[in-house]
């Protein structure tokens, strides 16, 4: 089977590797991929939001199955478009992708189906924001309604900030929407819970905890993710039952009722407080870097799982996981998530011996004239697995240091909440 993979991050390199390992997979084409996927697949440079152009390439390369990594093409309806053109595509339809693409849609759905989430108000103007401020305690979280590349959420400690951030959104700071959601601040511990979903069923697809803040001890501005570990120890069987009964099942039922059933990977972003789950967000894809810690633990053939899902036969497949734990540390360009230099040479990457327990996933990398260059903020993901996460972290840090990339930085404290208890 020829497989097309859409995306260019660490998540896609991790997906690419699992697709490559599958006995069913003959060749992989990445649109556009990165320097890591180039070793396993053919990379084709294309604007993945130009669906017509993409379709031509998919036909040209006789692709039998398309797997979509990132949220933007999903939100713009790539699955509907390709499916209509008779291309098997794995991911949610455009309507279901609104779970991530519109915070207002997601919160409304929570309210209608009594799904536990932070109290909120959808606002189109300042008056509505003021009304919410009157009855709510600080801090307050302001969220742009539409996709905002991880920059749409601000935790505000005072009213002035709430009004300032809201005003910017109303004025069109984010092209995707001028609406916003204001909501109460939830305390507790965050965890990400993943599922693979078909029209009738769903299966557990790993859990993880990531570190979104750029600085150690979770300080500083938000990023796409600086590192993660899997599984998330906070998610026990009892809690998992609550997540499924109170959050997942009502959501999938609501979409089925609209005749727009969810299919694909589903990322359930949670806040856990006193052993109770609250939904913070849905993402309609695998997480990045969560995918880089979850997939190395997967034992079952990924292509086989995806095919079962597309045939609505997930119930018939048993998904097996390695018992070992995994961790990823992301090596970033200095300056990220702000301004950073591009096209900086990365040397000595081949000094790291990949052996199934230590893996390097590329993200913002490119080979230009035979040289490996950084082209993004998050550049490389160092993943290792083992029984003892503290030792795993030590191994990763040793590996990161081997490449001695002067333009890079990384967090040395991934997993600190569970590993560095004093
Ligand atoms: P979101 O894009 O909705 O996941 O928000 C990004 C991050 O902001 C989350 O991962 C949380 O760390 C934080 N966050 C969002 N909403 C809340 C909330 N209501 N209370 C506390 N933290 C939140
Ligand atoms: N790591 C967070 C995300 O993928 O959205």
Short mmCIF file of C-alpha atoms and ligand atoms in Angstrom, two decimals:
data_model
loop_
_atom_site.label_atom_id
_atom_site.label_comp_id
_atom_site.label_asym_id
_atom_site.label_seq_id
_atom_site.Cartn_x
_atom_site.Cartn_y
_atom_site.Cartn_z
CA UNK A 1 0.00 0.00 0.00
CA UNK A 2 1.24 3.51 -0.84
CA UNK A 3 0.65 5.98 1.98
CA UNK A 4 0.56 9.78 1.90
CA UNK A 5 1.39 11.58 5.12
CA UNK A 6 0.55 15.25 5.60
CA UNK A 7 2.64 17.46 7.89
CA UNK A 8 6.24 18.31 8.69
CA UNK A 9 6.75 18.16 12.46
CA UNK A 10 8.10 15.73 15.03
CA UNK A 11 4.66 14.14 15.20
CA UNK A 12 4.81 13.36 11.50
CA UNK A 13 8.30 11.87 11.71
CA UNK A 14 7.04 9.61 14.50
CA UNK A 15 3.99 8.64 12.43
CA UNK A 16 6.18 8.11 9.37
CA UNK A 17 8.40 5.67 11.22
CA UNK A 18 5.47 3.59 12.41
CA UNK A 19 3.97 3.55 8.92
CA UNK A 20 7.38 2.53 7.55
CA UNK A 21 7.62 -0.36 10.03
CA UNK A 22 4.29 -1.78 8.85
CA UNK A 23 4.33 -4.87 6.66
CA UNK A 24 1.40 -3.49 4.68
CA UNK A 25 3.20 -0.28 3.71
CA UNK A 26 5.02 -0.25 0.37
CA UNK A 27 6.04 3.38 0.07
CA UNK A 28 5.40 6.66 1.86
CA UNK A 29 5.13 10.13 0.39
CA UNK A 30 5.31 13.04 2.85
CA UNK A 31 3.69 16.37 2.08
CA UNK A 32 6.04 18.11 2.80
CA UNK A 33 7.89 16.15 5.55
CA UNK A 34 11.26 17.08 7.07
CA UNK A 35 14.88 15.88 6.99
CA UNK A 36 13.93 12.92 9.19
CA UNK A 37 11.09 11.66 7.02
CA UNK A 38 13.36 12.04 3.97
CA UNK A 39 15.25 8.95 5.18
CA UNK A 40 12.10 6.82 5.15
CA UNK A 41 9.91 8.39 2.53
CA UNK A 42 9.81 10.69 -0.45
CA UNK A 43 9.23 14.29 0.59
CA UNK A 44 7.24 16.51 -1.75
CA UNK A 45 7.21 20.25 -1.17
CA UNK A 46 3.61 21.48 -1.51
CA UNK A 47 1.18 23.83 0.24
CA UNK A 48 -0.98 21.27 2.05
CA UNK A 49 -3.85 23.76 2.21
CA UNK A 50 -4.03 23.78 -1.59
CA UNK A 51 -6.26 20.71 -1.76
CA UNK A 52 -6.55 20.59 -5.57
CA UNK A 53 -2.80 20.53 -6.02
CA UNK A 54 -2.46 17.93 -3.31
CA UNK A 55 -5.08 15.73 -4.96
CA UNK A 56 -3.16 15.81 -8.23
CA UNK A 57 0.01 14.66 -6.46
CA UNK A 58 -1.87 11.96 -4.57
CA UNK A 59 -3.21 10.58 -7.84
CA UNK A 60 0.14 10.92 -9.59
CA UNK A 61 1.86 8.86 -6.90
CA UNK A 62 -0.95 6.29 -6.74
CA UNK A 63 -1.51 6.82 -3.05
CA UNK A 64 -3.99 4.41 -1.46
CA UNK A 65 -4.30 5.99 1.96
CA UNK A 66 -3.73 9.49 3.33
CA UNK A 67 -2.93 10.14 7.00
CA UNK A 68 -3.30 13.75 8.17
CA UNK A 69 -1.03 14.99 10.98
CA UNK A 70 -1.87 18.66 11.73
CA UNK A 71 -5.11 20.45 12.57
CA UNK A 72 -5.20 23.15 9.92
CA UNK A 73 -5.97 20.99 6.88
CA UNK A 74 -8.43 19.00 9.01
CA UNK A 75 -10.28 22.15 10.04
CA UNK A 76 -10.42 23.27 6.42
CA UNK A 77 -12.07 19.99 5.43
CA UNK A 78 -9.29 17.97 3.82
CA UNK A 79 -10.95 14.69 4.80
CA UNK A 80 -14.28 15.66 3.22
CA UNK A 81 -12.49 16.86 0.07
CA UNK A 82 -10.27 13.82 -0.44
CA UNK A 83 -12.99 11.33 0.49
CA UNK A 84 -15.31 12.93 -2.06
CA UNK A 85 -12.53 12.37 -4.57
CA UNK A 86 -12.41 8.69 -3.63
CA UNK A 87 -9.15 8.85 -1.67
CA UNK A 88 -9.15 6.90 1.60
CA UNK A 89 -8.26 9.49 4.25
CA UNK A 90 -7.75 9.03 7.96
CA UNK A 91 -8.94 11.90 10.15
CA UNK A 92 -12.12 13.69 11.23
CA UNK A 93 -14.53 15.43 8.87
CA UNK A 94 -14.73 19.24 8.76
CA UNK A 95 -17.71 19.47 11.09
CA UNK A 96 -16.19 17.17 13.72
CA UNK A 97 -12.87 19.03 13.43
CA UNK A 98 -14.63 22.05 14.92
CA UNK A 99 -14.01 20.39 18.28
CA UNK A 100 -10.56 21.95 17.91
CA UNK A 101 -11.23 24.58 15.25
CA UNK A 102 -13.78 26.51 17.29
CA UNK A 103 -13.59 26.85 21.06
CA UNK A 104 -17.12 28.30 21.02
CA UNK A 105 -18.41 25.17 19.25
CA UNK A 106 -16.62 22.91 21.70
CA UNK A 107 -17.87 24.77 24.80
CA UNK A 108 -21.45 24.93 23.50
CA UNK A 109 -21.33 21.21 22.94
CA UNK A 110 -20.06 20.69 26.50
CA UNK A 111 -22.92 22.74 27.89
CA UNK A 112 -25.59 20.98 25.85
CA UNK A 113 -24.31 17.57 26.89
CA UNK A 114 -23.37 18.35 30.50
CA UNK A 115 -19.68 17.61 29.91
CA UNK A 116 -17.53 18.84 32.83
CA UNK A 117 -15.51 21.88 31.76
CA UNK A 118 -14.67 25.36 33.08
CA UNK A 119 -17.62 27.82 33.34
CA UNK A 120 -17.53 30.10 30.34
CA UNK A 121 -19.12 32.74 28.19
CA UNK A 122 -18.87 33.08 24.41
CA UNK A 123 -18.34 36.77 23.60
CA UNK A 124 -18.65 38.85 20.47
CA UNK A 125 -18.24 42.21 22.19
CA UNK A 126 -16.83 44.02 25.22
CA UNK A 127 -20.21 44.22 26.96
CA UNK A 128 -20.43 40.42 27.14
CA UNK A 129 -16.88 40.23 28.53
CA UNK A 130 -17.74 42.78 31.22
CA UNK A 131 -20.82 40.80 32.18
CA UNK A 132 -18.73 37.65 32.67
CA UNK A 133 -16.14 39.62 34.68
CA UNK A 134 -18.85 40.79 37.08
CA UNK A 135 -19.72 37.29 38.19
CA UNK A 136 -16.31 35.57 37.98
CA UNK A 137 -13.20 35.31 40.10
CA UNK A 138 -9.69 35.97 38.81
CA UNK A 139 -7.62 34.65 37.13
CA UNK A 140 -9.69 34.41 33.97
CA UNK A 141 -8.70 32.62 30.78
CA UNK A 142 -9.33 34.34 27.45
CA UNK A 143 -9.38 32.11 24.38
CA UNK A 144 -9.59 33.09 20.75
CA UNK A 145 -12.39 31.08 19.16
CA UNK A 146 -10.51 29.85 16.06
CA UNK A 147 -7.18 28.15 15.40
CA UNK A 148 -4.32 30.30 16.61
CA UNK A 149 -1.20 28.11 16.30
CA UNK A 150 -0.99 27.72 20.08
CA UNK A 151 -1.08 31.48 20.70
CA UNK A 152 -4.80 31.97 21.31
CA UNK A 153 -4.98 31.33 25.06
CA UNK A 154 -4.09 33.93 27.72
CA UNK A 155 -4.38 33.46 31.45
CA UNK A 156 -5.23 36.91 32.85
CA UNK A 157 -4.51 37.90 36.45
CA UNK A 158 -6.50 41.14 36.32
CA UNK A 159 -9.54 42.68 34.63
CA UNK A 160 -7.50 45.13 32.60
CA UNK A 161 -5.61 42.31 30.92
CA UNK A 162 -8.86 40.45 30.16
CA UNK A 163 -10.22 43.55 28.41
CA UNK A 164 -6.98 44.24 26.53
CA UNK A 165 -6.63 40.69 25.21
CA UNK A 166 -10.34 40.56 24.31
CA UNK A 167 -10.15 43.85 22.42
CA UNK A 168 -7.27 42.52 20.31
CA UNK A 169 -9.26 39.43 19.37
CA UNK A 170 -12.39 41.45 18.53
CA UNK A 171 -10.23 43.62 16.28
CA UNK A 172 -9.13 40.54 14.32
CA UNK A 173 -5.74 39.58 15.78
CA UNK A 174 -6.48 36.01 14.71
CA UNK A 175 -7.75 35.66 11.17
CA UNK A 176 -9.69 32.50 11.97
CA UNK A 177 -12.38 34.24 14.12
CA UNK A 178 -13.25 37.48 15.92
CA UNK A 179 -15.18 35.68 18.66
CA UNK A 180 -13.71 34.56 21.95
CA UNK A 181 -14.41 32.44 24.99
CA UNK A 182 -13.78 33.71 28.50
CA UNK A 183 -13.65 31.04 31.15
CA UNK A 184 -12.82 30.36 34.76
CA UNK A 185 -9.30 29.21 35.60
CA UNK A 186 -9.10 25.56 36.58
CA UNK A 187 -6.53 24.32 39.06
CA UNK A 188 -5.19 20.76 39.18
CA UNK A 189 -2.90 18.61 37.09
CA UNK A 190 -3.06 18.49 33.28
CA UNK A 191 -3.02 15.26 31.31
CA UNK A 192 -3.61 14.26 27.72
CA UNK A 193 -5.67 11.21 26.89
CA UNK A 194 -5.75 9.81 23.36
CA UNK A 195 -8.21 7.71 21.42
CA UNK A 196 -8.55 6.30 17.95
CA UNK A 197 -12.14 6.57 16.83
CA UNK A 198 -14.30 5.04 14.09
CA UNK A 199 -17.96 5.65 13.34
CA UNK A 200 -19.13 3.11 15.92
CA UNK A 201 -16.33 2.57 18.39
CA UNK A 202 -13.15 3.90 19.91
CA UNK A 203 -9.99 2.46 21.44
CA UNK A 204 -7.50 3.87 23.92
CA UNK A 205 -4.46 5.27 22.12
CA UNK A 206 -2.13 6.23 24.96
CA UNK A 207 -1.83 8.92 27.58
CA UNK A 208 0.85 11.53 28.17
CA UNK A 209 1.73 14.68 30.02
CA UNK A 210 3.49 17.47 28.24
CA UNK A 211 5.27 20.66 29.24
CA UNK A 212 3.95 23.65 27.33
CA UNK A 213 5.93 26.44 29.01
CA UNK A 214 9.32 27.32 27.62
CA UNK A 215 11.15 27.55 30.96
CA UNK A 216 12.12 25.08 33.66
CA UNK A 217 9.57 24.45 36.42
CA UNK A 218 6.92 25.43 33.86
CA UNK A 219 7.70 29.14 33.76
CA UNK A 220 7.58 31.60 30.89
CA UNK A 221 5.48 31.75 27.74
CA UNK A 222 3.58 28.87 26.17
CA UNK A 223 5.13 26.86 23.34
CA UNK A 224 3.95 24.02 21.13
CA UNK A 225 5.46 21.66 23.73
CA UNK A 226 8.96 21.32 25.18
CA UNK A 227 8.79 17.66 26.14
CA UNK A 228 6.46 14.92 27.30
CA UNK A 229 6.30 11.53 28.93
CA UNK A 230 3.99 8.56 28.60
CA UNK A 231 1.98 7.07 30.23
CA UNK A 232 0.45 9.81 32.40
CA UNK A 233 0.66 8.32 35.91
CA UNK A 234 -2.27 10.46 37.10
CA UNK A 235 -4.70 8.57 34.86
CA UNK A 236 -5.84 5.46 36.75
CA UNK A 237 -8.60 3.01 35.82
CA UNK A 238 -11.17 4.79 37.97
CA UNK A 239 -10.43 8.17 36.42
CA UNK A 240 -10.33 6.67 32.94
CA UNK A 241 -13.88 5.40 33.38
CA UNK A 242 -15.01 8.92 34.30
CA UNK A 243 -13.20 10.42 31.28
CA UNK A 244 -14.97 7.99 28.97
CA UNK A 245 -18.42 8.17 30.52
CA UNK A 246 -18.57 11.89 31.29
CA UNK A 247 -16.57 13.36 28.41
CA UNK A 248 -15.80 11.04 25.50
CA UNK A 249 -19.09 9.16 25.05
CA UNK A 250 -21.38 12.23 25.20
CA UNK A 251 -19.13 14.01 22.67
CA UNK A 252 -19.07 11.16 20.16
CA UNK A 253 -22.81 10.63 20.60
CA UNK A 254 -23.53 14.31 19.95
CA UNK A 255 -21.56 14.23 16.68
CA UNK A 256 -23.22 11.01 15.59
CA UNK A 257 -26.61 12.59 16.23
CA UNK A 258 -25.65 15.41 13.86
CA UNK A 259 -24.84 12.74 11.28
CA UNK A 260 -21.20 13.83 11.38
CA UNK A 261 -19.56 11.02 13.34
CA UNK A 262 -16.02 11.56 14.57
CA UNK A 263 -13.25 9.42 13.08
CA UNK A 264 -9.46 9.63 13.47
CA UNK A 265 -7.23 10.35 16.43
CA UNK A 266 -8.82 12.31 19.25
CA UNK A 267 -6.77 14.18 21.83
CA UNK A 268 -8.63 14.87 25.06
CA UNK A 269 -6.86 17.66 27.00
CA UNK A 270 -7.81 17.39 30.67
CA UNK A 271 -7.43 19.07 34.01
CA UNK A 272 -7.63 16.58 36.85
CA UNK A 273 -8.76 17.88 40.20
CA UNK A 274 -9.54 15.63 43.18
CA UNK A 275 -9.68 12.65 40.85
CA UNK A 276 -12.33 14.36 38.68
CA UNK A 277 -11.66 15.11 34.99
CA UNK A 278 -12.51 18.47 33.40
CA UNK A 279 -12.22 19.01 29.67
CA UNK A 280 -9.83 21.86 28.80
CA UNK A 281 -9.68 21.28 25.08
CA UNK A 282 -10.09 18.80 22.30
CA UNK A 283 -7.53 18.41 19.55
CA UNK A 284 -8.55 16.49 16.46
CA UNK A 285 -5.15 14.88 15.88
CA UNK A 286 -2.23 13.40 17.79
CA UNK A 287 -0.35 15.81 20.03
CA UNK A 288 3.13 17.08 19.31
CA UNK A 289 5.31 16.06 21.23
CA UNK A 290 2.86 13.56 22.77
CA UNK A 291 2.89 11.47 19.59
CA UNK A 292 6.67 11.12 19.93
CA UNK A 293 6.26 9.43 23.34
CA UNK A 294 3.16 7.39 22.58
CA UNK A 295 4.10 5.78 19.25
CA UNK A 296 7.41 4.24 20.41
CA UNK A 297 5.31 2.30 22.96
CA UNK A 298 2.90 0.99 20.33
CA UNK A 299 3.41 -2.69 19.48
CA UNK A 300 0.53 -3.24 17.04
CA UNK A 301 0.95 -2.41 13.33
CA UNK A 302 -0.24 1.21 12.91
CA UNK A 303 -1.39 0.77 9.32
CA UNK A 304 -3.48 -2.22 10.36
CA UNK A 305 -5.08 -0.15 13.12
CA UNK A 306 -5.85 2.72 10.73
CA UNK A 307 -7.37 0.36 8.16
CA UNK A 308 -9.57 -1.19 10.85
CA UNK A 309 -10.68 2.30 11.82
CA UNK A 310 -11.50 3.29 8.23
CA UNK A 311 -13.58 0.12 7.88
CA UNK A 312 -15.31 0.89 11.20
CA UNK A 313 -13.92 -2.32 12.61
CA UNK A 314 -11.84 -0.98 15.48
CA UNK A 315 -13.73 -3.27 17.80
CA UNK A 316 -12.05 -6.23 16.11
CA UNK A 317 -8.46 -5.18 16.72
CA UNK A 318 -6.52 -5.43 19.94
CA UNK A 319 -4.01 -2.60 20.35
CA UNK A 320 -0.92 -3.63 22.32
CA UNK A 321 1.53 -1.39 24.17
CA UNK A 322 5.03 -1.82 25.56
CA UNK A 323 5.14 -1.66 29.32
CA UNK A 324 8.17 0.62 29.41
CA UNK A 325 7.78 4.35 29.86
CA UNK A 326 8.93 6.93 27.41
CA UNK A 327 10.06 10.52 27.40
CA UNK A 328 10.80 13.14 24.77
CA UNK A 329 12.89 16.25 25.19
CA UNK A 330 12.55 18.85 22.47
CA UNK A 331 15.65 20.67 21.28
CA UNK A 332 14.65 24.18 20.20
CA UNK A 333 16.27 27.11 18.41
CA UNK A 334 17.43 29.80 20.85
CA UNK A 335 14.77 32.53 21.04
CA UNK A 336 11.79 30.18 20.53
CA UNK A 337 8.82 30.76 21.02
CA UNK A 338 9.85 34.28 20.02
CA UNK A 339 12.22 35.14 17.17
CA UNK A 340 14.95 32.68 16.28
CA UNK A 341 17.54 32.15 13.55
CA UNK A 342 16.89 29.76 10.69
CA UNK A 343 19.20 27.72 8.47
CA UNK A 344 21.70 26.99 11.22
CA UNK A 345 23.92 23.96 10.65
CA UNK A 346 23.38 20.92 12.90
CA UNK A 347 26.38 18.64 13.21
CA UNK A 348 27.17 15.27 14.77
CA UNK A 349 23.61 13.94 14.74
CA UNK A 350 24.97 10.58 13.61
CA UNK A 351 26.88 10.29 16.91
CA UNK A 352 23.60 9.16 18.46
CA UNK A 353 23.07 5.46 18.04
CA UNK A 354 19.43 4.70 17.44
CA UNK A 355 18.60 1.26 18.77
CA UNK A 356 14.84 1.13 19.32
CA UNK A 357 15.27 2.56 22.83
CA UNK A 358 16.79 5.88 21.81
CA UNK A 359 15.23 7.66 18.86
CA UNK A 360 15.66 11.10 17.32
CA UNK A 361 12.62 12.54 15.59
CA UNK A 362 13.15 15.55 13.38
CA UNK A 363 10.82 18.55 13.43
CA UNK A 364 12.08 21.86 12.00
CA UNK A 365 14.92 20.42 9.91
CA UNK A 366 15.81 20.36 6.25
CA UNK A 367 18.65 19.00 4.15
CA UNK A 368 19.99 21.73 1.91
CA UNK A 369 22.98 20.96 -0.34
CA UNK A 370 23.62 17.83 1.68
CA UNK A 371 23.76 19.71 4.99
CA UNK A 372 21.33 19.35 7.89
CA UNK A 373 19.90 22.78 8.79
CA UNK A 374 17.39 23.99 11.37
CA UNK A 375 14.37 25.69 9.83
CA UNK A 376 11.95 25.90 12.76
CA UNK A 377 11.56 26.72 16.46
CA UNK A 378 11.25 23.14 17.59
CA UNK A 379 14.06 21.33 15.81
CA UNK A 380 14.68 17.81 17.13
CA UNK A 381 12.91 15.46 19.53
CA UNK A 382 15.05 13.10 21.58
CA UNK A 383 12.94 10.16 22.71
CA UNK A 384 14.04 7.27 24.89
CA UNK A 385 12.18 4.42 26.55
CA UNK A 386 12.90 2.35 29.63
CA UNK A 387 11.52 1.18 32.96
CA UNK A 388 12.89 4.05 35.02
CA UNK A 389 11.95 7.52 33.75
CA UNK A 390 14.68 9.24 35.74
CA UNK A 391 17.31 7.09 33.99
CA UNK A 392 15.53 7.61 30.68
CA UNK A 393 15.82 11.37 31.16
CA UNK A 394 19.51 11.10 31.98
CA UNK A 395 20.07 9.08 28.82
CA UNK A 396 18.22 11.64 26.72
CA UNK A 397 20.18 14.56 28.13
CA UNK A 398 23.43 12.71 27.43
CA UNK A 399 22.30 12.22 23.84
CA UNK A 400 21.26 15.85 23.38
CA UNK A 401 24.64 16.98 24.64
CA UNK A 402 26.44 14.76 22.14
CA UNK A 403 25.38 16.93 19.25
CA UNK A 404 26.51 20.09 21.02
CA UNK A 405 24.38 22.40 18.86
CA UNK A 406 25.28 25.94 19.81
CA UNK A 407 22.04 27.48 18.60
CA UNK A 408 19.87 25.12 20.65
CA UNK A 409 18.31 24.96 24.10
CA UNK A 410 16.16 22.40 25.90
CA UNK A 411 14.49 21.81 29.25
CA UNK A 412 16.37 19.46 31.56
CA UNK A 413 13.41 19.05 33.90
CA UNK A 414 10.84 17.22 31.77
CA UNK A 415 8.73 15.14 34.14
CA UNK A 416 9.79 17.22 37.17
CA UNK A 417 6.42 16.93 38.84
CA UNK A 418 6.77 13.16 39.13
CA UNK A 419 10.56 12.77 39.10
CA UNK A 420 11.95 15.63 41.14
CA UNK A 421 9.72 15.49 44.23
CA UNK A 422 11.61 16.94 47.14
P1 LIG B 1 -5.97 25.18 25.22
O1 LIG B 1 -5.48 25.61 23.87
O2 LIG B 1 -7.42 25.44 25.44
O3 LIG B 1 -5.55 23.81 25.58
O4 LIG B 1 -5.13 26.03 26.27
C1 LIG B 1 -3.73 25.97 26.31
C2 LIG B 1 -3.25 25.78 27.72
O5 LIG B 1 -3.74 26.83 28.56
C3 LIG B 1 -3.76 24.49 28.39
O6 LIG B 1 -2.97 23.39 28.09
C4 LIG B 1 -3.68 24.88 29.84
O7 LIG B 1 -2.37 24.78 30.33
C5 LIG B 1 -4.06 26.35 29.85
N1 LIG B 1 -5.51 26.51 30.09
C6 LIG B 1 -6.47 26.60 29.16
N2 LIG B 1 -7.69 26.74 29.73
C7 LIG B 1 -7.48 26.75 31.06
C8 LIG B 1 -8.35 26.86 32.20
N3 LIG B 1 -9.65 27.04 32.07
N4 LIG B 1 -7.80 26.82 33.41
C9 LIG B 1 -6.46 26.66 33.56
N5 LIG B 1 -5.60 26.55 32.55
C10 LIG B 1 -6.09 26.58 31.30
N1 LIG B 2 1.35 19.37 22.75
C1 LIG B 2 0.16 20.08 22.56
C2 LIG B 2 -0.49 19.94 21.27
O1 LIG B 2 -0.14 19.13 20.44
O2 LIG B 2 -1.45 20.68 21.02
#
